[in-house]
Short mmCIF file of C-alpha atoms in Angstrom, two decimals:
data_model
loop_
_atom_site.label_atom_id
_atom_site.label_comp_id
_atom_site.label_asym_id
_atom_site.label_seq_id
_atom_site.Cartn_x
_atom_site.Cartn_y
_atom_site.Cartn_z
CA UNK A 1 19.28 13.54 5.19
CA UNK A 2 16.23 12.14 7.16
CA UNK A 3 13.08 14.14 7.54
CA UNK A 4 11.43 11.77 10.03
CA UNK A 5 11.07 8.11 11.11
CA UNK A 6 7.64 6.45 11.35
CA UNK A 7 7.15 3.30 13.43
CA UNK A 8 4.52 0.90 12.14
CA UNK A 9 1.58 0.54 14.59
CA UNK A 10 0.51 -3.06 14.98
CA UNK A 11 -3.24 -3.63 14.52
CA UNK A 12 -5.27 -6.84 14.95
CA UNK A 13 -7.82 -7.23 12.20
CA UNK A 14 -9.60 -10.15 13.70
CA UNK A 15 -6.91 -12.80 14.05
CA UNK A 16 -4.60 -11.28 11.43
CA UNK A 17 -2.10 -8.52 12.37
CA UNK A 18 -1.03 -5.68 10.14
CA UNK A 19 1.55 -2.93 10.67
CA UNK A 20 -0.08 0.44 9.86
CA UNK A 21 2.58 2.91 8.56
CA UNK A 22 0.64 5.53 6.60
CA UNK A 23 -1.26 7.72 7.28
CA UNK A 24 0.68 9.07 10.30
CA UNK A 25 -0.34 12.09 12.36
CA UNK A 26 2.78 14.00 11.38
CA UNK A 27 3.07 12.70 7.86
CA UNK A 28 -0.13 11.79 6.10
CA UNK A 29 1.30 11.00 2.64
CA UNK A 30 4.52 10.30 0.77
CA UNK A 31 3.93 11.49 -2.76
CA UNK A 32 0.49 10.02 -3.72
CA UNK A 33 0.89 7.12 -1.21
CA UNK A 34 -1.77 7.85 1.39
CA UNK A 35 -2.01 4.45 3.05
CA UNK A 36 0.58 1.70 3.59
CA UNK A 37 0.14 -1.54 5.55
CA UNK A 38 2.48 -4.45 6.10
CA UNK A 39 0.28 -7.56 6.13
CA UNK A 40 1.70 -10.14 8.54
CA UNK A 41 4.01 -12.02 8.58
CA UNK A 42 1.52 -14.69 9.69
CA UNK A 43 1.30 -18.42 9.65
CA UNK A 44 -2.22 -19.71 9.30
CA UNK A 45 -3.02 -23.15 10.93
CA UNK A 46 -4.52 -25.75 8.74
CA UNK A 47 -8.28 -25.38 8.68
CA UNK A 48 -8.26 -21.80 10.02
CA UNK A 49 -10.32 -19.08 8.42
CA UNK A 50 -7.05 -17.35 7.32
CA UNK A 51 -7.62 -14.08 5.49
CA UNK A 52 -11.28 -13.26 5.24
CA UNK A 53 -12.05 -9.59 4.43
CA UNK A 54 -15.70 -9.25 3.41
CA UNK A 55 -16.84 -6.94 0.52
CA UNK A 56 -16.23 -3.29 1.35
CA UNK A 57 -16.15 -0.06 -0.75
CA UNK A 58 -13.58 2.47 -1.92
CA UNK A 59 -13.57 5.75 -3.80
CA UNK A 60 -10.90 8.13 -4.99
CA UNK A 61 -7.86 5.87 -4.91
CA UNK A 62 -6.03 2.91 -6.38
CA UNK A 63 -5.02 -0.06 -4.20
CA UNK A 64 -1.82 -1.95 -4.83
CA UNK A 65 -1.41 -5.36 -3.32
CA UNK A 66 2.00 -7.10 -3.37
CA UNK A 67 2.99 -10.30 -1.61
CA UNK A 68 6.19 -11.84 -0.34
CA UNK A 69 4.53 -15.07 0.71
CA UNK A 70 1.01 -16.61 0.46
CA UNK A 71 -1.93 -15.98 -1.76
CA UNK A 72 -5.05 -13.73 -1.71
CA UNK A 73 -8.21 -14.13 -3.81
CA UNK A 74 -9.52 -10.81 -4.99
CA UNK A 75 -13.12 -10.31 -6.22
CA UNK A 76 -14.78 -6.97 -7.08
CA UNK A 77 -17.94 -5.63 -8.63
CA UNK A 78 -16.33 -4.99 -12.05
CA UNK A 79 -16.42 -8.80 -12.44
CA UNK A 80 -12.78 -9.37 -11.64
CA UNK A 81 -11.82 -12.54 -9.75
CA UNK A 82 -8.05 -12.95 -9.42
CA UNK A 83 -5.61 -14.75 -7.14
CA UNK A 84 -2.40 -12.87 -6.38
CA UNK A 85 0.82 -14.66 -5.55
CA UNK A 86 4.32 -13.49 -4.53
CA UNK A 87 5.98 -11.17 -7.11
CA UNK A 88 2.69 -10.34 -8.77
CA UNK A 89 0.66 -7.13 -8.62
CA UNK A 90 -3.03 -6.49 -8.14
CA UNK A 91 -3.85 -2.93 -9.09
CA UNK A 92 -7.43 -1.81 -8.41
CA UNK A 93 -8.72 1.60 -9.32
CA UNK A 94 -11.75 2.65 -7.26
CA UNK A 95 -12.36 6.04 -8.89
CA UNK A 96 -16.06 6.88 -8.45
CA UNK A 97 -16.65 3.69 -6.51
CA UNK A 98 -15.76 0.01 -6.31
CA UNK A 99 -16.55 -2.83 -3.93
CA UNK A 100 -14.18 -5.79 -3.38
CA UNK A 101 -13.28 -8.65 -1.08
CA UNK A 102 -9.95 -10.20 -0.12
CA UNK A 103 -10.01 -13.81 1.09
CA UNK A 104 -8.07 -17.02 1.32
CA UNK A 105 -9.32 -19.51 -1.31
CA UNK A 106 -11.50 -22.00 0.54
CA UNK A 107 -9.62 -24.82 -1.17
CA UNK A 108 -6.37 -23.63 0.35
CA UNK A 109 -7.61 -23.06 3.91
CA UNK A 110 -7.35 -26.71 4.80
CA UNK A 111 -3.55 -26.64 4.17
CA UNK A 112 -2.85 -23.44 6.06
CA UNK A 113 0.35 -21.57 5.34
CA UNK A 114 2.14 -18.19 5.45
CA UNK A 115 0.93 -14.75 4.55
CA UNK A 116 3.17 -11.71 4.24
CA UNK A 117 2.89 -8.71 1.95
CA UNK A 118 2.22 -5.06 1.50
CA UNK A 119 -0.87 -3.07 0.59
CA UNK A 120 -0.68 0.53 -0.50
CA UNK A 121 -3.37 3.06 -1.41
CA UNK A 122 -2.47 5.67 -3.99
CA UNK A 123 -4.58 8.82 -4.03
CA UNK A 124 -5.82 9.65 -7.55
CA UNK A 125 -5.10 13.12 -9.01
CA UNK A 126 -8.05 15.51 -9.06
CA UNK A 127 -9.07 14.85 -12.66
CA UNK A 128 -9.18 11.08 -12.10
CA UNK A 129 -10.96 10.90 -8.72
CA UNK A 130 -14.27 10.13 -10.47
CA UNK A 131 -12.92 7.86 -13.19
CA UNK A 132 -14.61 4.49 -13.87
CA UNK A 133 -13.49 1.64 -11.58
CA UNK A 134 -11.09 -0.89 -13.06
CA UNK A 135 -8.86 -3.81 -12.11
CA UNK A 136 -5.51 -4.90 -13.50
CA UNK A 137 -3.41 -7.96 -12.64
CA UNK A 138 0.27 -8.20 -13.58
CA UNK A 139 2.49 -11.28 -13.33
CA UNK A 140 6.16 -11.37 -12.32
CA UNK A 141 7.26 -10.83 -15.93
CA UNK A 142 5.56 -7.45 -16.09
CA UNK A 143 7.86 -5.89 -13.43
CA UNK A 144 11.52 -5.06 -14.45
CA UNK A 145 14.02 -6.80 -12.13
CA UNK A 146 17.76 -6.47 -11.33
CA UNK A 147 20.00 -8.96 -9.58
CA UNK A 148 23.69 -8.61 -8.83
CA UNK A 149 26.13 -9.29 -5.98
CA UNK A 150 23.56 -9.91 -3.29
CA UNK A 151 20.93 -7.35 -4.39
CA UNK A 152 17.64 -8.28 -5.92
CA UNK A 153 15.33 -5.37 -6.97
CA UNK A 154 11.89 -5.44 -8.57
CA UNK A 155 10.19 -2.31 -9.90
CA UNK A 156 6.62 -3.04 -8.68
CA UNK A 157 5.06 0.16 -10.08
CA UNK A 158 5.91 3.43 -11.71
CA UNK A 159 9.29 4.46 -13.06
CA UNK A 160 12.78 4.28 -11.53
CA UNK A 161 16.34 3.49 -12.53
CA UNK A 162 15.52 4.03 -16.22
CA UNK A 163 12.80 1.31 -16.24
CA UNK A 164 9.02 1.35 -16.22
CA UNK A 165 6.65 -1.20 -14.74
CA UNK A 166 3.48 -2.35 -16.53
CA UNK A 167 1.07 -1.12 -13.85
CA UNK A 168 -0.94 1.88 -15.23
CA UNK A 169 0.02 4.47 -12.60
CA UNK A 170 -2.05 7.70 -12.72
CA UNK A 171 0.64 10.16 -11.53
CA UNK A 172 4.45 10.24 -11.17
CA UNK A 173 5.57 7.62 -8.61
CA UNK A 174 7.81 4.66 -8.00
CA UNK A 175 7.51 1.52 -5.79
CA UNK A 176 10.52 -0.83 -5.54
CA UNK A 177 11.15 -4.09 -3.68
CA UNK A 178 14.71 -4.78 -2.56
CA UNK A 179 16.05 -8.01 -1.17
CA UNK A 180 19.56 -7.28 0.27
CA UNK A 181 22.13 -9.64 1.56
CA UNK A 182 24.45 -8.60 4.43
CA UNK A 183 26.73 -5.66 3.59
CA UNK A 184 25.11 -4.96 0.24
CA UNK A 185 24.98 -1.25 -0.50
CA UNK A 186 22.56 0.47 -2.85
CA UNK A 187 20.71 3.80 -3.25
CA UNK A 188 17.08 4.89 -3.75
CA UNK A 189 15.98 6.67 -6.91
CA UNK A 190 17.20 10.30 -6.99
CA UNK A 191 15.45 13.09 -5.16
CA UNK A 192 14.29 16.48 -6.22
CA UNK A 193 17.69 18.04 -6.38
CA UNK A 194 18.90 15.41 -8.90
CA UNK A 195 15.84 15.51 -11.16
CA UNK A 196 13.91 12.82 -9.29
CA UNK A 197 10.81 12.69 -7.25
CA UNK A 198 9.91 15.25 -4.60
CA UNK A 199 9.06 12.78 -1.86
CA UNK A 200 10.74 9.44 -1.00
CA UNK A 201 10.79 6.90 1.78
CA UNK A 202 12.26 3.53 2.74
CA UNK A 203 10.33 0.90 4.69
CA UNK A 204 12.07 -1.95 6.36
CA UNK A 205 9.76 -4.97 6.08
CA UNK A 206 12.41 -7.31 7.43
CA UNK A 207 16.02 -7.09 8.73
CA UNK A 208 18.10 -4.06 9.54
CA UNK A 209 19.66 -1.35 7.47
CA UNK A 210 22.01 1.58 7.82
CA UNK A 211 21.20 5.00 6.28
CA UNK A 212 24.04 7.48 6.82
CA UNK A 213 25.24 6.89 10.38
CA UNK A 214 21.83 5.60 11.69
CA UNK A 215 20.41 2.15 12.03
CA UNK A 216 16.78 1.15 11.28
CA UNK A 217 14.98 -2.11 11.75
CA UNK A 218 11.81 -3.99 10.93
CA UNK A 219 8.64 -1.85 10.94
CA UNK A 220 10.33 1.48 10.48
CA UNK A 221 9.80 3.97 7.60
CA UNK A 222 12.57 6.44 6.90
CA UNK A 223 11.19 9.56 5.14
CA UNK A 224 14.03 11.20 3.22
CA UNK A 225 14.72 14.93 2.82
CA UNK A 226 14.00 16.03 -0.80
CA UNK A 227 17.70 16.73 -1.57
CA UNK A 228 19.12 13.65 0.21
CA UNK A 229 21.11 11.13 -1.79
CA UNK A 230 21.89 8.43 0.77
CA UNK A 231 23.67 5.09 0.51
CA UNK A 232 21.72 2.27 2.17
CA UNK A 233 23.56 -0.70 3.64
CA UNK A 234 22.11 -4.00 4.81
CA UNK A 235 23.44 -4.98 8.25
CA UNK A 236 21.66 -8.39 7.97
CA UNK A 237 19.59 -9.94 5.15
CA UNK A 238 16.80 -7.41 4.65
CA UNK A 239 13.60 -6.72 2.73
CA UNK A 240 13.02 -3.07 1.97
CA UNK A 241 10.29 -1.30 0.10
CA UNK A 242 11.25 2.00 -1.57
CA UNK A 243 8.49 4.40 -2.53
CA UNK A 244 7.95 7.92 -3.60
CA UNK A 245 6.38 10.30 -6.03
CA UNK A 246 4.88 13.76 -6.57
CA UNK A 247 2.15 15.03 -4.23
CA UNK A 248 -1.34 15.21 -5.65
CA UNK A 249 -2.63 17.69 -3.05
CA UNK A 250 -4.40 17.37 0.31
CA UNK A 251 -6.81 14.52 0.75
CA UNK A 252 -9.49 13.56 3.20
CA UNK A 253 -9.56 9.96 4.33
CA UNK A 254 -12.36 8.32 6.25
CA UNK A 255 -12.56 4.51 6.57
CA UNK A 256 -12.02 3.20 3.03
CA UNK A 257 -12.79 6.49 1.29
CA UNK A 258 -10.23 8.98 -0.07
CA UNK A 259 -11.05 12.23 -1.85
CA UNK A 260 -10.15 15.88 -2.22
CA UNK A 261 -13.70 16.91 -1.14
CA UNK A 262 -15.29 16.05 2.17
CA UNK A 263 -18.78 16.15 0.76
CA UNK A 264 -17.93 13.43 -1.76
CA UNK A 265 -16.89 11.15 1.13
CA UNK A 266 -20.13 11.95 2.89
CA UNK A 267 -22.02 10.90 -0.24
CA UNK A 268 -20.09 7.67 -0.46
CA UNK A 269 -21.02 6.87 3.14
CA UNK A 270 -24.64 7.46 2.41
CA UNK A 271 -24.45 5.29 -0.73
CA UNK A 272 -22.85 2.35 1.07
CA UNK A 273 -25.29 2.62 3.97
CA UNK A 274 -28.24 2.63 1.60
CA UNK A 275 -27.06 -0.32 -0.43
CA UNK A 276 -26.51 1.76 -3.61
CA UNK A 277 -23.08 0.14 -4.30
CA UNK A 278 -23.29 -3.32 -5.84
CA UNK A 279 -21.47 -6.26 -4.26
CA UNK A 280 -19.14 -8.57 -6.25
CA UNK A 281 -21.33 -11.04 -8.18
CA UNK A 282 -19.47 -14.04 -6.80
CA UNK A 283 -19.31 -12.74 -3.26
CA UNK A 284 -22.55 -10.98 -2.45
CA UNK A 285 -23.88 -12.77 0.68
CA UNK A 286 -22.20 -10.58 3.26
CA UNK A 287 -20.42 -7.23 3.55
CA UNK A 288 -18.75 -4.91 6.05
CA UNK A 289 -21.24 -2.36 7.41
CA UNK A 290 -20.47 1.33 7.50
CA UNK A 291 -18.67 2.06 10.79
CA UNK A 292 -20.67 3.87 13.36
CA UNK A 293 -18.10 6.67 13.78
CA UNK A 294 -18.78 10.40 13.45
CA UNK A 295 -17.34 11.99 10.30
CA UNK A 296 -15.11 14.95 10.84
CA UNK A 297 -12.96 16.71 8.29
CA UNK A 298 -9.38 15.55 8.13
CA UNK A 299 -6.98 18.04 9.76
CA UNK A 300 -4.54 19.88 7.60
CA UNK A 301 -1.17 18.07 7.25
CA UNK A 302 1.20 19.07 10.09
CA UNK A 303 4.61 20.50 9.25
CA UNK A 304 7.47 18.05 9.27
CA UNK A 305 9.00 17.32 12.62
CA UNK A 306 12.62 16.67 13.36
CA UNK A 307 13.89 13.09 12.98
CA UNK A 308 13.12 10.93 15.97
#
């Protein structure tokens, strides 16, 4: 039933911790999801800098930002400037190149407050890797929801359970947020054998769940076998993200760049280093320099390993 379990690796991004889930050495992607971070949970002190990610570039992917608590102000070089709040979705398509920043609004820093959410990168299919950059924001009303007997579910992106979210996804995928009270039972969207998606996973953002006869806790991703149709039970109140989709093919990933061709990543590196990618108009006084790290081709994905 379970292909493998991935433990989030905690990383300090300058006073703000994230849990890095994907990519993982033994499992680089789940469907088109090539990157997944849990942001926080954190509590920013009044007057602190809070979240302060300077302008930086992307190619070949879409980013999906989704919050449980807090607020992030997004700006990019398409002209978009948009705050995201819990239950909303920021979907940014990098395509042939975009530059954006993610910060706490200066007017809100004085008050401090919580920050907790998820950020995913979705690799674009080959024919869209060089599409024009774009940004879409969707409010709570754009995502279908379900609530009954201790289960709240929101379809953040894609298609699942007979519903479709408003986010313009470029390939078959689903991304669902569950809030489960103790002893609630539910199931992920169907797998390949039942006419569903080829690759699926569950990520426990908070709490503890039971899948089959095994128990999993906060910070663990459970990658399901393609044919598995498990029942998931919450052992305590839990927050779970359910994701999956169809593979788009092998991808190279270096820093913030994702692409099917290594030479295209090398070109993006040169463009950023030479200043050929414009900064956001309202946030153009600083940027994150290109890391001074040698570029080597990404290794081929390793075969699945037994559950751990």
